[in-house]
């Protein structure tokens, strides 16, 4: 299942030459469950200033999630920064303790590149189980997983997520998959990300 490409432009005028930046990660976990903070940091992180490649063999984060192998690659081609990440065989088991589904993603990837005045990004997601997704994933496709107290959500899942600042400055962050726990409040909170790539043509880290 392939998602469409996203473009981010800037309202800024031409400026003095700057050095573009970018980074990528195969995934991350930052959640709090029953007052316990569980955080992995950015897995297999690369940046266009080095390290240029990252790799992780994956592993389990308690009964929260299990990552398969993942890799990243970052670099510059002239003035253009490019960052990309990929991973496979992800399982999120954290919702099972609250009566929710186990979520799995067989493969995922995210990529971004800078332009003279902005950035472009694209993601791909394959073989998702635990939730129903369309064959063609539109930008920021959001799925609500019900089952929380008083009709609230256990989690939201966003596929092909693009985050841009307001007002736009040409930068963007793409996530192949973003799982947010109990977005309206509950016994757990925090975020799980799969496949992150971030680019900025004007040099912010």
Backbone as numpy.savetxt, mean C-alpha at the origin, in Angstrom:
# Nx Ny Nz CAx CAy CAz Cx Cy Cz
-5.99 -9.66 -12.01 -6.83 -8.48 -12.01 -5.95 -7.24 -12.01
-6.04 -6.45 -13.05 -5.20 -5.29 -13.16 -6.00 -4.04 -12.86
-5.36 -3.09 -12.21 -6.01 -1.82 -11.89 -5.52 -0.76 -12.85
-6.28 0.30 -12.96 -5.93 1.37 -13.87 -4.79 2.19 -13.32
-4.12 2.90 -14.21 -3.03 3.79 -13.84 -3.58 5.10 -13.30
-2.92 5.66 -12.30 -3.31 6.91 -11.69 -2.25 7.96 -11.96
-2.68 9.18 -12.23 -1.77 10.28 -12.46 -1.99 11.34 -11.41
-0.91 11.93 -10.93 -0.99 13.04 -9.99 -0.21 14.20 -10.56
-0.88 15.32 -10.72 -0.23 16.51 -11.23 -0.02 17.53 -10.14
0.66 18.59 -10.48 0.96 19.64 -9.51 0.35 20.96 -9.95
-0.06 21.76 -8.99 -0.52 23.11 -9.26 0.64 24.09 -9.23
1.84 23.61 -8.91 2.99 24.47 -8.81 3.52 24.83 -10.19
4.04 26.01 -10.33 4.65 26.40 -11.58 6.05 25.84 -11.69
6.70 26.13 -12.80 8.07 25.67 -12.99 8.97 26.29 -11.95
9.89 25.51 -11.44 10.78 25.98 -10.40 12.21 25.60 -10.75
13.12 25.95 -9.89 14.52 25.59 -10.10 14.64 24.07 -10.11
15.65 23.54 -10.80 15.82 22.08 -10.86 15.90 21.46 -9.46
15.23 20.35 -9.32 15.24 19.64 -8.05 15.49 18.17 -8.33
15.77 17.42 -7.30 15.99 15.98 -7.42 14.76 15.24 -6.95
14.17 14.46 -7.82 12.98 13.70 -7.46 13.33 12.59 -6.48
12.34 12.11 -5.75 12.55 11.04 -4.79 11.48 9.96 -4.97
11.77 8.80 -4.40 10.81 7.71 -4.42 11.26 6.59 -3.50
10.29 5.81 -3.05 10.60 4.63 -2.24 9.50 3.60 -2.42
9.78 2.38 -2.02 8.79 1.31 -2.14 8.98 0.31 -1.01
7.90 -0.39 -0.69 7.90 -1.41 0.35 6.96 -2.53 -0.07
7.31 -3.76 0.26 6.43 -4.88 -0.09 5.24 -4.99 0.86
5.31 -4.32 2.01 4.17 -4.34 2.93 4.55 -3.84 4.30
3.54 -3.68 5.15 3.79 -3.25 6.53 2.56 -3.52 7.38
2.80 -3.64 8.68 1.73 -3.81 9.67 2.00 -2.82 10.79
0.97 -2.06 11.17 1.05 -1.17 12.32 -0.33 -1.15 12.96
-0.56 -2.04 13.94 -1.87 -2.20 14.54 -1.74 -2.26 16.06
-2.84 -1.94 16.71 -2.94 -2.11 18.16 -4.14 -3.01 18.43
-3.90 -4.12 19.14 -4.93 -5.11 19.41 -4.92 -5.40 20.90
-6.06 -5.13 21.55 -6.15 -5.34 23.00 -4.98 -4.68 23.72
-4.69 -3.43 23.34 -3.65 -2.60 23.94 -2.22 -3.07 23.65
-2.05 -4.01 22.74 -0.72 -4.44 22.32 -0.41 -3.85 20.96
0.71 -3.14 20.86 1.11 -2.51 19.60 1.99 -3.47 18.82
1.60 -3.76 17.58 2.33 -4.69 16.73 2.72 -3.94 15.47
4.01 -3.83 15.21 4.49 -3.06 14.07 5.67 -3.78 13.41
5.67 -3.82 12.09 6.75 -4.48 11.35 7.74 -3.50 10.75
7.33 -2.25 10.58 8.11 -1.36 9.74 7.89 -1.70 8.28
8.52 -0.95 7.38 8.37 -1.19 5.94 9.22 -2.39 5.52
8.58 -3.42 5.00 9.27 -4.64 4.62 9.97 -4.47 3.28
11.24 -4.90 3.22 12.03 -4.88 1.98 12.09 -3.48 1.37
12.19 -2.46 2.18 12.13 -1.09 1.68 13.34 -0.74 0.82
13.08 -0.05 -0.29 14.13 0.53 -1.12 13.85 2.01 -1.31
14.87 2.78 -1.67 14.70 4.18 -2.04 15.56 4.46 -3.26
15.25 5.55 -3.95 16.02 5.88 -5.15 17.42 6.38 -4.80
17.67 6.65 -3.53 19.01 7.02 -3.08 19.74 5.85 -2.43
19.15 4.68 -2.45 19.73 3.49 -1.86 19.20 3.24 -0.45
19.05 1.98 -0.10 19.33 0.79 -0.92 18.38 0.69 -2.12
18.91 0.24 -3.24 18.15 0.22 -4.48 17.27 -1.01 -4.63
17.54 -2.01 -3.83 16.72 -3.23 -3.87 16.47 -3.72 -2.46
15.31 -4.33 -2.27 15.00 -4.94 -0.99 14.34 -6.29 -1.22
14.50 -7.17 -0.23 13.89 -8.51 -0.33 13.55 -8.99 1.06
12.42 -9.67 1.17 12.05 -10.31 2.42 11.54 -11.71 2.11
11.90 -12.66 2.95 11.37 -14.01 2.78 9.98 -14.14 3.38
9.52 -13.08 4.07 8.20 -13.12 4.67 8.22 -13.79 6.03
7.04 -14.04 6.53 6.90 -14.65 7.84 5.63 -14.19 8.51
5.36 -14.75 9.69 4.13 -14.47 10.41 4.35 -13.36 11.43
3.34 -12.51 11.57 3.31 -11.49 12.61 2.23 -11.90 13.60
2.59 -12.78 14.53 1.61 -13.32 15.47 0.45 -13.94 14.73
-0.76 -13.72 15.26 -1.95 -14.19 14.56 -2.63 -13.04 13.83
-1.83 -12.04 13.46 -2.35 -10.89 12.72 -2.29 -11.14 11.22
-1.10 -11.48 10.71 -0.93 -11.64 9.27 0.31 -12.47 8.99
0.34 -13.03 7.78 1.49 -13.76 7.28 1.83 -13.24 5.89
3.08 -12.84 5.71 3.56 -12.39 4.41 4.37 -13.49 3.75
4.18 -13.65 2.47 5.08 -14.46 1.69 6.28 -13.63 1.27
7.07 -14.15 0.34 8.25 -13.43 -0.13 7.85 -12.15 -0.84
8.68 -11.12 -0.70 8.42 -9.85 -1.36 9.73 -9.20 -1.78
9.67 -8.34 -2.78 10.87 -7.65 -3.25 10.52 -6.26 -3.76
11.52 -5.40 -3.80 11.34 -4.04 -4.27 12.53 -3.63 -5.12
12.33 -2.59 -5.93 13.40 -2.03 -6.72 13.17 -0.54 -6.91
14.21 0.26 -6.72 14.12 1.72 -6.85 15.33 2.22 -7.63
15.15 3.35 -8.32 16.27 3.94 -9.02 15.85 5.18 -9.78
16.82 5.80 -10.42 16.56 6.97 -11.26 17.01 6.69 -12.68
16.27 7.26 -13.61 16.64 7.26 -15.01 16.66 8.71 -15.45
17.83 9.30 -15.43 17.91 10.74 -15.63 17.27 11.45 -14.46
16.30 12.31 -14.74 15.61 13.04 -13.69 14.42 12.28 -13.13
14.10 11.13 -13.73 12.90 10.37 -13.36 13.23 9.38 -12.26
12.44 9.41 -11.19 12.54 8.41 -10.13 11.49 7.33 -10.34
11.88 6.08 -10.13 10.98 4.95 -10.30 11.09 4.06 -9.07
9.94 3.63 -8.54 9.92 2.75 -7.38 8.86 1.69 -7.59
9.17 0.45 -7.26 8.21 -0.63 -7.45 8.37 -1.70 -6.37
7.26 -2.37 -6.08 7.24 -3.40 -5.04 6.33 -4.53 -5.49
6.62 -5.73 -5.02 5.79 -6.89 -5.33 5.85 -7.87 -4.17
4.81 -8.66 -4.06 4.77 -9.68 -3.03 3.76 -10.75 -3.38
3.71 -11.78 -2.53 2.83 -12.92 -2.84 2.43 -13.64 -1.56
1.35 -14.37 -1.68 0.88 -15.28 -0.62 0.73 -14.59 0.74
-0.05 -13.50 0.72 -0.36 -12.79 1.97 -1.65 -13.33 2.56
-1.67 -13.47 3.89 -2.89 -13.85 4.60 -3.06 -12.96 5.83
-4.24 -12.40 5.98 -4.58 -11.63 7.19 -5.57 -12.46 8.00
-5.14 -12.90 9.18 -5.98 -13.74 10.03 -6.56 -12.99 11.21
-6.22 -11.72 11.35 -6.59 -10.97 12.55 -8.10 -10.87 12.75
-8.88 -10.81 11.67 -10.33 -10.64 11.82 -11.03 -11.91 12.30
-10.37 -13.06 12.20 -11.01 -14.31 12.61 -11.34 -14.31 14.10
-10.53 -13.63 14.91 -10.81 -13.60 16.35 -12.07 -12.82 16.69
-12.55 -12.01 15.71 -13.77 -11.22 15.91 -14.93 -11.76 15.08
-14.78 -12.97 14.56 -15.84 -13.58 13.77 -15.83 -13.19 12.31
-14.77 -12.53 11.87 -14.68 -12.10 10.48 -13.95 -13.11 9.62
-13.77 -12.80 8.34 -13.13 -13.73 7.41 -11.61 -13.65 7.47
-10.97 -14.69 6.99 -9.55 -14.62 6.69 -9.41 -14.04 5.29
-8.52 -13.07 5.14 -8.29 -12.44 3.85 -6.98 -12.93 3.27
-6.97 -13.23 1.99 -5.72 -13.65 1.36 -5.58 -12.99 0.00
-4.34 -12.71 -0.36 -4.01 -12.12 -1.66 -2.86 -12.93 -2.23
-3.09 -13.54 -3.39 -2.06 -14.42 -3.96 -0.86 -13.62 -4.46
-1.10 -12.55 -5.22 -0.02 -11.71 -5.74 -0.44 -10.26 -5.72
0.53 -9.37 -5.61 0.24 -7.94 -5.65 1.49 -7.18 -6.05
1.31 -6.01 -6.65 2.44 -5.16 -6.99 1.99 -3.72 -7.06
2.93 -2.81 -6.88 2.69 -1.38 -6.99 3.92 -0.75 -7.61
3.70 0.30 -8.40 4.79 0.97 -9.07 4.44 2.43 -9.26
5.45 3.30 -9.17 5.23 4.71 -9.48 6.46 5.27 -10.16
6.25 6.38 -10.87 7.35 7.08 -11.53 7.03 8.56 -11.55
8.06 9.38 -11.49 7.85 10.82 -11.54 7.87 11.31 -12.98
7.26 12.48 -13.18 7.32 13.19 -14.44 7.86 14.59 -14.14
7.87 15.45 -15.14 8.36 16.81 -14.92 7.52 17.56 -13.89
6.22 17.31 -13.87 5.34 18.08 -12.99 4.47 17.21 -12.09
4.69 15.92 -12.08 3.81 15.06 -11.28 4.35 13.67 -11.16
3.44 12.74 -10.92 3.79 11.34 -10.75 2.69 10.47 -11.32
3.03 9.26 -11.70 2.04 8.29 -12.13 2.23 7.02 -11.33
1.15 6.28 -11.14 1.23 5.05 -10.37 0.32 3.99 -10.93
0.67 2.73 -10.70 -0.18 1.63 -11.12 -0.01 0.47 -10.15
-1.05 -0.33 -10.02 -0.99 -1.51 -9.16 -1.61 -2.69 -9.89
-1.30 -3.87 -9.41 -1.94 -5.10 -9.88 -2.20 -5.97 -8.66
-3.37 -6.59 -8.63 -3.77 -7.46 -7.53 -4.38 -8.72 -8.13
-3.95 -9.88 -7.64 -4.48 -11.11 -8.18 -4.97 -12.07 -7.11
-6.04 -12.80 -7.40 -6.54 -13.91 -6.58 -6.77 -13.48 -5.13
-7.76 -12.61 -4.95 -8.15 -12.19 -3.61 -9.23 -13.12 -3.09
-9.11 -13.58 -1.84 -10.12 -14.42 -1.21 -10.50 -13.85 0.15
-11.75 -14.05 0.53 -12.28 -13.52 1.77 -13.20 -12.34 1.56
-13.04 -11.64 0.43 -13.94 -10.58 0.01 -14.13 -10.72 -1.49
-15.19 -10.14 -2.01 -15.49 -10.20 -3.44 -14.99 -8.94 -4.12
-14.22 -9.10 -5.18 -13.68 -7.95 -5.90 -14.02 -8.09 -7.38
-14.12 -6.98 -8.11 -14.40 -7.04 -9.54 -13.16 -7.49 -10.32
-13.37 -7.93 -11.55 -12.24 -8.38 -12.37 -11.34 -7.21 -12.77
-11.93 -6.03 -12.92 -11.15 -4.82 -13.17 -11.34 -3.91 -11.96
-10.26 -3.58 -11.30 -10.35 -2.85 -10.04 -10.23 -1.35 -10.30
-11.26 -0.56 -10.02 -11.14 0.89 -10.21 -10.28 1.50 -9.11
-9.85 2.74 -9.29 -9.06 3.40 -8.25 -9.81 3.48 -6.93
-9.09 3.27 -5.84 -9.64 3.41 -4.49 -10.92 2.60 -4.29
-10.89 1.34 -4.75 -12.06 0.47 -4.61 -12.17 0.00 -3.16
-13.27 0.36 -2.51 -13.40 0.17 -1.07 -14.44 -0.91 -0.76
-14.07 -1.83 0.13 -14.95 -2.91 0.57 -15.09 -2.80 2.08
-16.32 -2.82 2.57 -16.59 -2.78 4.00 -16.88 -4.20 4.48
-16.17 -4.62 5.53 -16.40 -5.93 6.13 -17.23 -5.71 7.40
-18.51 -6.09 7.41 -19.36 -5.83 8.56 -19.09 -6.81 9.70
-19.73 -6.55 10.84 -19.63 -7.48 11.96 -19.20 -6.85 13.25
-18.94 -5.54 13.25 -18.58 -4.85 14.48 -19.80 -4.57 15.34
-19.56 -4.09 16.54 -20.65 -3.78 17.46 -21.54 -2.68 16.90
-22.85 -2.81 17.15 -23.84 -1.79 16.76 -23.76 -1.45 15.28
-23.52 -2.46 14.47 -23.53 -2.26 13.03 -22.28 -1.63 12.45
-21.22 -1.50 13.23 -19.98 -0.93 12.71 -19.20 -1.97 11.92
-18.14 -1.52 11.26 -17.33 -2.40 10.42 -16.20 -3.04 11.20
-15.92 -4.31 10.88 -14.71 -4.94 11.41 -13.47 -4.34 10.74
-13.62 -4.03 9.46 -12.49 -3.50 8.71 -12.99 -2.92 7.39
-12.16 -2.11 6.79 -12.35 -1.73 5.40 -11.13 -2.20 4.62
-11.36 -2.58 3.38 -10.29 -3.01 2.49 -10.34 -2.10 1.26
-9.25 -1.42 0.98 -9.17 -0.58 -0.20 -8.14 -1.17 -1.15
-8.56 -1.44 -2.38 -7.68 -1.94 -3.42 -7.35 -0.81 -4.38
-6.13 -0.82 -4.92 -5.69 0.21 -5.86 -5.84 1.59 -5.23
-5.29 1.74 -4.03 -5.43 3.00 -3.31 -4.35 3.99 -3.72
-4.77 5.22 -3.97 -3.84 6.31 -4.26 -4.08 7.43 -3.27
-3.02 7.89 -2.63 -3.10 8.97 -1.66 -2.32 10.15 -2.21
-3.00 11.29 -2.35 -2.35 12.51 -2.82 -2.66 13.64 -1.85
-1.72 14.57 -1.66 -1.97 15.67 -0.74 -2.94 16.68 -1.33
-3.56 17.44 -0.45 -4.42 18.54 -0.87 -3.91 19.83 -0.23
-3.61 20.86 -1.03 -3.67 20.87 -2.49 -2.60 19.96 -3.10
-2.81 19.51 -4.34 -1.85 18.58 -4.95 -0.50 19.24 -5.17
0.55 18.46 -4.97 1.91 18.96 -5.19 2.70 18.07 -6.14
2.01 17.17 -6.83 2.68 16.29 -7.79 3.09 14.95 -7.23
3.06 14.80 -5.91 3.47 13.53 -5.29 2.28 12.60 -5.14
2.56 11.32 -4.99 1.51 10.35 -4.69 2.11 9.14 -3.98
1.23 8.44 -3.28 1.57 7.16 -2.67 0.53 6.16 -3.15
0.97 5.03 -3.68 0.05 3.98 -4.11 0.20 2.77 -3.19
-0.94 2.16 -2.89 -0.97 0.91 -2.14 -1.78 -0.10 -2.95
-1.24 -1.27 -3.17 -2.02 -2.29 -3.85 -3.23 -2.68 -3.01
-3.01 -2.87 -1.69 -4.07 -3.24 -0.76 -3.84 -2.50 0.56
-4.92 -1.97 1.13 -4.87 -1.30 2.44 -6.02 -1.84 3.28
-5.70 -2.50 4.37 -6.70 -3.02 5.31 -6.68 -2.17 6.56
-7.79 -1.55 6.89 -7.90 -0.72 8.09 -8.82 -1.41 9.09
-8.33 -1.65 10.29 -9.10 -2.37 11.31 -10.04 -1.43 12.05
-11.27 -1.86 12.24 -12.28 -1.16 13.03 -12.23 0.36 12.80
-12.54 0.80 11.58 -12.42 2.22 11.26 -13.32 3.13 12.09
-14.38 2.58 12.67 -15.29 3.37 13.51 -15.04 3.16 15.00
-13.95 2.48 15.32 -13.61 2.21 16.71 -13.97 0.79 17.11
-13.19 0.23 18.03 -13.43 -1.13 18.47 -12.23 -1.68 19.23
-12.15 -2.99 19.36 -11.08 -3.61 20.14 -9.71 -3.59 19.46
-9.66 -3.20 18.20 -8.39 -3.14 17.47 -8.41 -1.91 16.57
-7.22 -1.46 16.19 -7.09 -0.32 15.28 -5.78 -0.45 14.53
-5.65 0.32 13.49 -4.39 0.32 12.74 -4.56 -0.16 11.31
-3.43 -0.33 10.63 -3.43 -0.54 9.19 -2.45 -1.64 8.77
-2.84 -2.36 7.74 -1.98 -3.31 7.06 -1.91 -2.89 5.59
-0.70 -2.81 5.06 -0.51 -2.39 3.68 0.22 -3.48 2.90
-0.19 -3.66 1.65 0.50 -4.56 0.73 0.92 -3.76 -0.49
2.19 -3.82 -0.84 2.66 -3.17 -2.04 2.50 -1.66 -2.01
3.51 -0.95 -1.52 3.47 0.50 -1.45 4.58 1.08 -2.33
4.24 2.09 -3.12 5.23 2.82 -3.91 4.89 4.31 -3.82
5.89 5.12 -3.52 5.69 6.56 -3.33 6.68 7.32 -4.19
6.20 8.37 -4.87 7.04 9.18 -5.73 6.75 10.66 -5.55
7.79 11.48 -5.68 7.65 12.92 -5.58 8.63 13.59 -6.55
8.13 14.33 -7.53 9.02 14.94 -8.51 9.82 16.11 -7.95
9.42 16.62 -6.80 10.04 17.83 -6.28 10.88 17.61 -5.04
11.22 16.36 -4.78 12.30 16.10 -3.86 12.00 15.88 -2.40
10.71 15.75 -2.02 10.44 15.41 -0.62 10.69 13.94 -0.41
11.12 13.56 0.78 11.36 12.16 1.10 10.03 11.44 1.31
